[in-house]
Amino acid sequence: GIEYQGKRRRSDILILASYDPKQRSLVLLSIPRDSRVEITCRKNALDKINAAHAYDGLTCAKDTVERFTGVPVHHYIQVQLDGFKDLVDLVGGVELEVEQDMKYTDRAGGLFINLRKGYQLLDGDKARQFVRYRSAEGDIGRIGRTQKFLNALITKLLQPGNWPKIPKVLDRAVEMVRTSLKSSDLAALGLIQTVQAAFSLDKLEMITLPGEPKRIGGIDYWIPDQAELLKIVGEKFKEEAVLVINQEIKVEILNGNGNAGEAATMANSLRERGFEVTRVANADRFDYPVTRVINHTSDREVGRLVLLAVGGTELLTEIPQEQEAAVDVTVILGKDRPGPAATR
């Protein structure tokens, strides 16, 4: 997240990192800024994850990432992009391939991008343009460019001729970040010595949060794949995720908008994510304005996981008083779904 003219703004880039000092390995999970998640400081409202910082700063961003991933966030590092270019200039720029002409102007946001296609040396200003450019691929394309840039920057730092520059680069880095890490923590990470001593390129792994783009209520989101996230957390972060296991959730899908075959398509999508879909049928009518998720259990996390998976708009709780419900969650597809015409 960044602050501009004294005001908190949305996070530009979100990365969840795990460093193993014994193995000298680093895992970076890039979280698309458009990921639709529960914002903890907004009465658990669903929004883009980058809004958490704008709402209540680092505390809200940290709590939201923890709740979403199930990974405890022990420390944070907040990087101001305006100081980012100075670091690149300190190492003499970074060489990489610019895959296309990049041109974009946002006068209100103070963003001016004008890069030519081709292999070239990017100074600090051009490097900032490269990582902030948002093409037709959206945020996923920008994440790829960010990862590409970080690889190029680390490669540059690991060149023997740049080792003497590392202390000065780290000094400038400390000036441009806000972090909960203390000097002793930084020393333990190996950052006070040399990057080369901290980890090698073969132990640096970059991952992008799996999911799919979806337009909901006229807004473009990235809908995370909860099942894949669970695997990444367990395998790469060595943490026991607090997410409910999808396989334990029984769901029925009801077509409430009249779009032929849409309930079956949604059922297949949920099954791929590990949910148990027990019934697919028509709803009592075809004029539901929005997609409704009805949780029949006392565990609100169950309803939240299904809501995120289907990209629903409305979350309700209806718990049977006399007998146990046949399913845990009912999904009624509404007219806010894109429909056949939008998916061609």
XYZ file of C-alpha atoms in Angstrom:
344
model
C 0.000 0.000 0.000
C 1.110 3.584 -0.549
C 0.334 7.003 0.842
C 0.025 10.027 -1.421
C -0.344 13.630 -0.201
C -1.143 12.368 3.298
C -3.935 10.031 2.147
C -3.928 6.230 2.155
C -4.324 4.694 -1.278
C -5.061 1.219 -2.583
C -2.189 -1.254 -2.669
C -0.473 -1.306 -6.038
C 1.316 -4.650 -5.594
C 0.621 -7.326 -2.952
C 3.123 -10.124 -2.275
C 3.026 -12.710 0.520
C 6.600 -13.869 1.218
C 8.064 -16.803 3.121
C 11.825 -16.937 3.828
C 13.592 -20.049 5.144
C 16.953 -18.969 6.626
C 18.192 -22.567 6.947
C 17.523 -23.429 3.309
C 18.224 -19.848 2.195
C 15.117 -20.007 0.057
C 12.419 -17.457 -0.660
C 8.831 -17.998 -1.878
C 6.867 -15.012 -3.201
C 3.096 -15.378 -3.734
C 1.743 -12.508 -5.838
C -1.888 -11.720 -5.002
C -3.739 -9.919 -7.816
C -4.978 -6.562 -6.555
C -8.439 -7.275 -8.021
C -8.877 -10.475 -5.958
C -12.398 -10.541 -4.490
C -12.023 -11.252 -0.776
C -13.527 -10.403 2.577
C -12.202 -7.079 3.929
C -11.909 -7.624 7.689
C -12.149 -3.970 8.745
C -15.320 -3.270 6.735
C -17.727 -5.540 8.573
C -16.495 -8.421 6.413
C -17.639 -6.807 3.153
C -16.545 -8.352 -0.135
C -14.244 -6.076 -2.143
C -10.990 -6.038 -4.063
C -8.119 -6.942 -1.758
C -6.195 -3.780 -2.636
C -8.955 -1.716 -0.975
C -7.967 -2.982 2.487
C -5.049 -0.548 2.769
C -7.180 2.391 1.628
C -9.803 1.597 4.274
C -7.588 1.266 7.340
C -3.924 1.097 6.396
C -1.476 -1.684 7.128
C -3.503 -3.248 9.945
C -6.505 -3.908 7.702
C -4.308 -5.096 4.815
C -2.433 -7.507 7.100
C -5.592 -8.887 8.740
C -7.327 -9.307 5.371
C -4.398 -11.254 3.869
C -4.215 -13.471 6.965
C -7.949 -14.240 6.888
C -7.940 -14.888 3.155
C -4.846 -17.118 2.929
C -4.862 -18.702 6.365
C -1.166 -17.786 6.713
C -0.080 -15.812 9.807
C 1.653 -12.598 8.699
C 4.475 -12.076 11.188
C 5.998 -8.997 9.549
C 5.254 -6.502 6.822
C 7.323 -4.377 4.455
C 5.576 -1.431 2.818
C 7.447 -0.083 -0.201
C 6.858 3.409 -1.567
C 7.088 3.201 -5.359
C 8.377 6.788 -5.605
C 11.629 5.697 -3.915
C 11.817 2.479 -5.913
C 13.509 4.171 -8.895
C 16.424 5.300 -6.713
C 17.269 1.682 -5.874
C 17.352 0.721 -9.534
C 19.612 3.666 -10.335
C 21.991 2.658 -7.521
C 22.696 -0.688 -9.240
C 23.127 0.975 -12.622
C 19.738 0.038 -14.065
C 18.319 -3.340 -15.060
C 18.515 -5.068 -18.444
C 15.412 -6.867 -19.666
C 13.102 -7.387 -22.648
C 10.149 -5.000 -22.911
C 7.642 -7.236 -24.689
C 5.566 -4.475 -26.314
C 5.286 -0.712 -26.714
C 3.845 0.671 -23.483
C 2.084 4.012 -23.411
C -0.340 5.288 -20.781
C -1.109 8.625 -19.109
C -2.974 9.224 -15.850
C -2.481 12.886 -14.969
C -4.653 12.703 -11.850
C -2.584 9.821 -10.484
C 0.722 11.266 -11.675
C 1.452 8.240 -13.853
C 3.146 8.698 -17.253
C 4.314 5.612 -19.150
C 6.132 5.648 -22.496
C 8.357 2.645 -23.250
C 9.493 1.149 -26.547
C 9.486 -2.586 -27.301
C 12.812 -4.436 -27.168
C 15.730 -5.513 -24.987
C 17.113 -2.509 -23.149
C 18.613 -1.029 -20.004
C 15.901 0.431 -17.780
C 16.877 3.187 -15.377
C 14.836 3.760 -12.223
C 12.123 5.850 -13.838
C 11.654 3.443 -16.770
C 11.677 0.435 -14.417
C 8.841 2.002 -12.436
C 6.911 2.534 -15.659
C 7.501 -1.108 -16.633
C 6.110 -2.626 -13.410
C 3.134 -0.244 -13.233
C 1.938 -0.654 -16.821
C -1.436 -2.388 -17.061
C -2.165 -3.898 -20.481
C -5.216 -5.757 -21.800
C -4.093 -8.709 -19.650
C -4.999 -6.668 -16.572
C -3.339 -7.245 -13.227
C -2.145 -10.761 -14.117
C 0.012 -9.312 -16.884
C 1.425 -6.724 -14.526
C 2.234 -9.387 -11.933
C 4.170 -11.271 -14.617
C 6.151 -8.129 -15.427
C 6.847 -7.511 -11.739
C 8.184 -11.041 -11.324
C 10.239 -10.664 -14.500
C 11.698 -7.414 -13.183
C 12.535 -8.867 -9.743
C 14.400 -11.745 -11.385
C 16.369 -9.283 -13.513
C 17.131 -7.070 -10.501
C 18.348 -9.985 -8.388
C 20.465 -11.238 -11.289
C 22.041 -7.782 -11.500
C 22.708 -7.638 -7.750
C 24.320 -11.080 -7.774
C 26.911 -10.011 -10.329
C 30.271 -9.801 -8.491
C 30.816 -6.249 -9.726
C 27.714 -5.114 -7.847
C 28.484 -6.706 -4.488
C 30.203 -3.535 -3.159
C 26.999 -1.579 -3.958
C 24.741 -3.811 -1.857
C 25.265 -2.004 1.512
C 24.344 1.323 -0.114
C 21.313 -0.250 -1.800
C 20.152 -1.674 1.537
C 20.646 1.673 3.277
C 18.427 3.338 0.667
C 15.921 0.486 0.919
C 15.565 1.053 4.662
C 14.782 4.723 3.985
C 12.006 3.990 1.475
C 10.115 1.305 3.380
C 7.945 1.042 6.458
C 8.458 -2.294 8.159
C 7.797 -4.159 11.397
C 11.186 -5.864 11.050
C 13.881 -4.735 13.470
C 17.589 -4.464 12.679
C 18.166 -7.845 14.324
C 15.484 -9.413 12.095
C 17.085 -7.966 8.970
C 20.453 -9.321 10.057
C 18.917 -12.771 10.576
C 17.534 -12.657 7.046
C 21.017 -12.010 5.714
C 20.064 -8.650 4.210
C 22.717 -6.714 6.102
C 25.457 -8.879 4.594
C 24.974 -9.636 0.919
C 22.090 -10.785 -1.210
C 24.345 -13.502 -2.542
C 24.790 -14.905 0.971
C 21.059 -14.800 1.698
C 19.748 -16.927 -1.161
C 20.587 -18.042 -4.657
C 18.438 -17.767 -7.766
C 17.623 -21.475 -7.855
C 15.964 -21.083 -4.432
C 13.778 -18.153 -5.378
C 10.241 -19.217 -6.321
C 7.584 -16.824 -7.622
C 3.925 -17.883 -7.733
C 0.798 -16.073 -8.877
C -2.448 -16.779 -7.015
C -4.536 -19.071 -9.294
C -8.042 -17.995 -10.234
C -10.135 -16.543 -13.028
C -11.409 -13.094 -14.067
C -15.090 -12.394 -13.590
C -17.323 -9.355 -13.965
C -19.764 -8.926 -11.061
C -22.160 -6.003 -10.763
C -20.320 -4.139 -13.505
C -16.946 -4.495 -11.719
C -14.031 -6.678 -12.876
C -12.654 -9.035 -10.213
C -10.146 -11.863 -9.914
C -11.902 -14.853 -8.299
C -9.259 -16.883 -6.430
C -9.214 -20.670 -6.706
C -9.608 -21.631 -3.034
C -8.592 -25.272 -3.560
C -5.334 -24.304 -5.291
C -4.636 -21.654 -2.649
C -4.978 -24.323 0.021
C -2.387 -26.487 -1.767
C 0.056 -23.581 -2.142
C -0.256 -22.660 1.524
C 0.386 -26.217 2.649
C 3.220 -27.009 0.229
C 5.056 -23.686 -0.055
C 4.349 -21.867 3.202
C 4.390 -24.939 5.432
C 1.399 -23.561 7.302
C -1.835 -25.274 8.279
C -4.437 -23.085 6.561
C -7.489 -21.987 8.532
C -9.699 -22.265 5.433
C -12.572 -24.740 5.559
C -11.851 -27.782 3.382
C -14.084 -27.388 0.321
C -14.677 -31.131 0.065
C -16.707 -31.022 3.282
C -19.243 -28.531 1.891
C -22.423 -29.818 0.205
C -23.949 -27.380 -2.291
C -27.072 -27.249 -4.450
C -27.252 -24.973 -7.514
C -30.587 -23.481 -8.588
C -31.102 -21.578 -11.844
C -32.854 -18.335 -10.957
C -32.195 -16.353 -14.142
C -33.434 -18.601 -16.952
C -30.065 -18.921 -18.737
C -30.078 -22.488 -20.090
C -27.267 -24.714 -18.823
C -25.769 -22.133 -16.488
C -26.517 -24.054 -13.292
C -24.800 -27.152 -14.710
C -21.778 -25.092 -15.743
C -21.536 -23.604 -12.249
C -21.866 -27.070 -10.730
C -18.901 -28.315 -12.776
C -16.853 -25.294 -11.726
C -17.551 -25.905 -8.041
C -16.772 -29.620 -8.353
C -13.397 -28.741 -9.883
C -12.724 -26.633 -6.782
C -13.508 -29.560 -4.508
C -17.088 -28.783 -3.422
C -19.668 -31.587 -3.332
C -22.576 -30.521 -5.566
C -25.546 -32.703 -4.633
C -28.327 -31.139 -6.747
C -28.781 -28.990 -9.857
C -32.274 -27.710 -10.671
C -34.414 -24.683 -11.523
C -35.330 -22.205 -8.805
C -38.959 -21.347 -7.990
C -38.753 -18.466 -10.496
C -36.406 -16.950 -13.106
C -36.403 -13.295 -12.031
C -33.847 -13.261 -9.216
C -31.992 -9.944 -9.731
C -28.719 -11.014 -8.057
C -26.957 -14.295 -7.310
C -27.881 -15.405 -3.818
C -25.862 -17.721 -1.549
C -27.824 -19.163 1.372
C -25.834 -20.737 4.196
C -27.792 -23.387 6.138
C -25.045 -23.923 8.751
C -23.950 -21.953 11.807
C -20.422 -21.639 10.378
C -20.375 -18.386 8.382
C -17.006 -19.386 6.869
C -18.851 -22.062 4.872
C -21.082 -19.475 3.229
C -18.158 -17.137 2.633
C -16.142 -19.774 0.748
C -19.061 -20.597 -1.559
C -19.824 -16.895 -2.099
C -16.245 -16.256 -3.201
C -16.219 -19.346 -5.423
C -19.400 -18.463 -7.337
C -18.875 -14.688 -7.366
C -22.215 -14.150 -5.632
C -23.671 -10.799 -4.621
C -25.874 -11.621 -1.646
C -25.070 -13.861 1.345
C -27.912 -15.011 3.609
C -28.154 -17.413 6.537
C -31.163 -19.700 6.895
C -30.701 -22.479 9.466
C -33.524 -25.076 9.740
C -34.845 -25.209 13.290
C -36.382 -28.669 13.387
C -34.204 -30.865 11.173
C -30.782 -30.839 9.565
C -30.669 -29.336 6.073
C -30.032 -31.696 3.148
C -27.252 -29.374 1.936
C -24.922 -26.894 3.604
C -25.383 -24.119 1.044
C -27.943 -23.217 -1.621
C -26.838 -21.098 -4.578
C -29.525 -19.305 -6.626
C -28.070 -17.853 -9.825
C -29.421 -14.376 -10.574
C -29.553 -12.033 -13.534
C -26.269 -10.415 -12.500
C -24.541 -13.451 -14.036
C -22.844 -12.677 -17.389
C -25.020 -15.143 -19.338
C -24.190 -16.915 -22.647
C -23.717 -13.720 -24.700
C -20.952 -12.423 -22.447
C -18.938 -15.635 -22.490
C -18.487 -16.083 -26.235
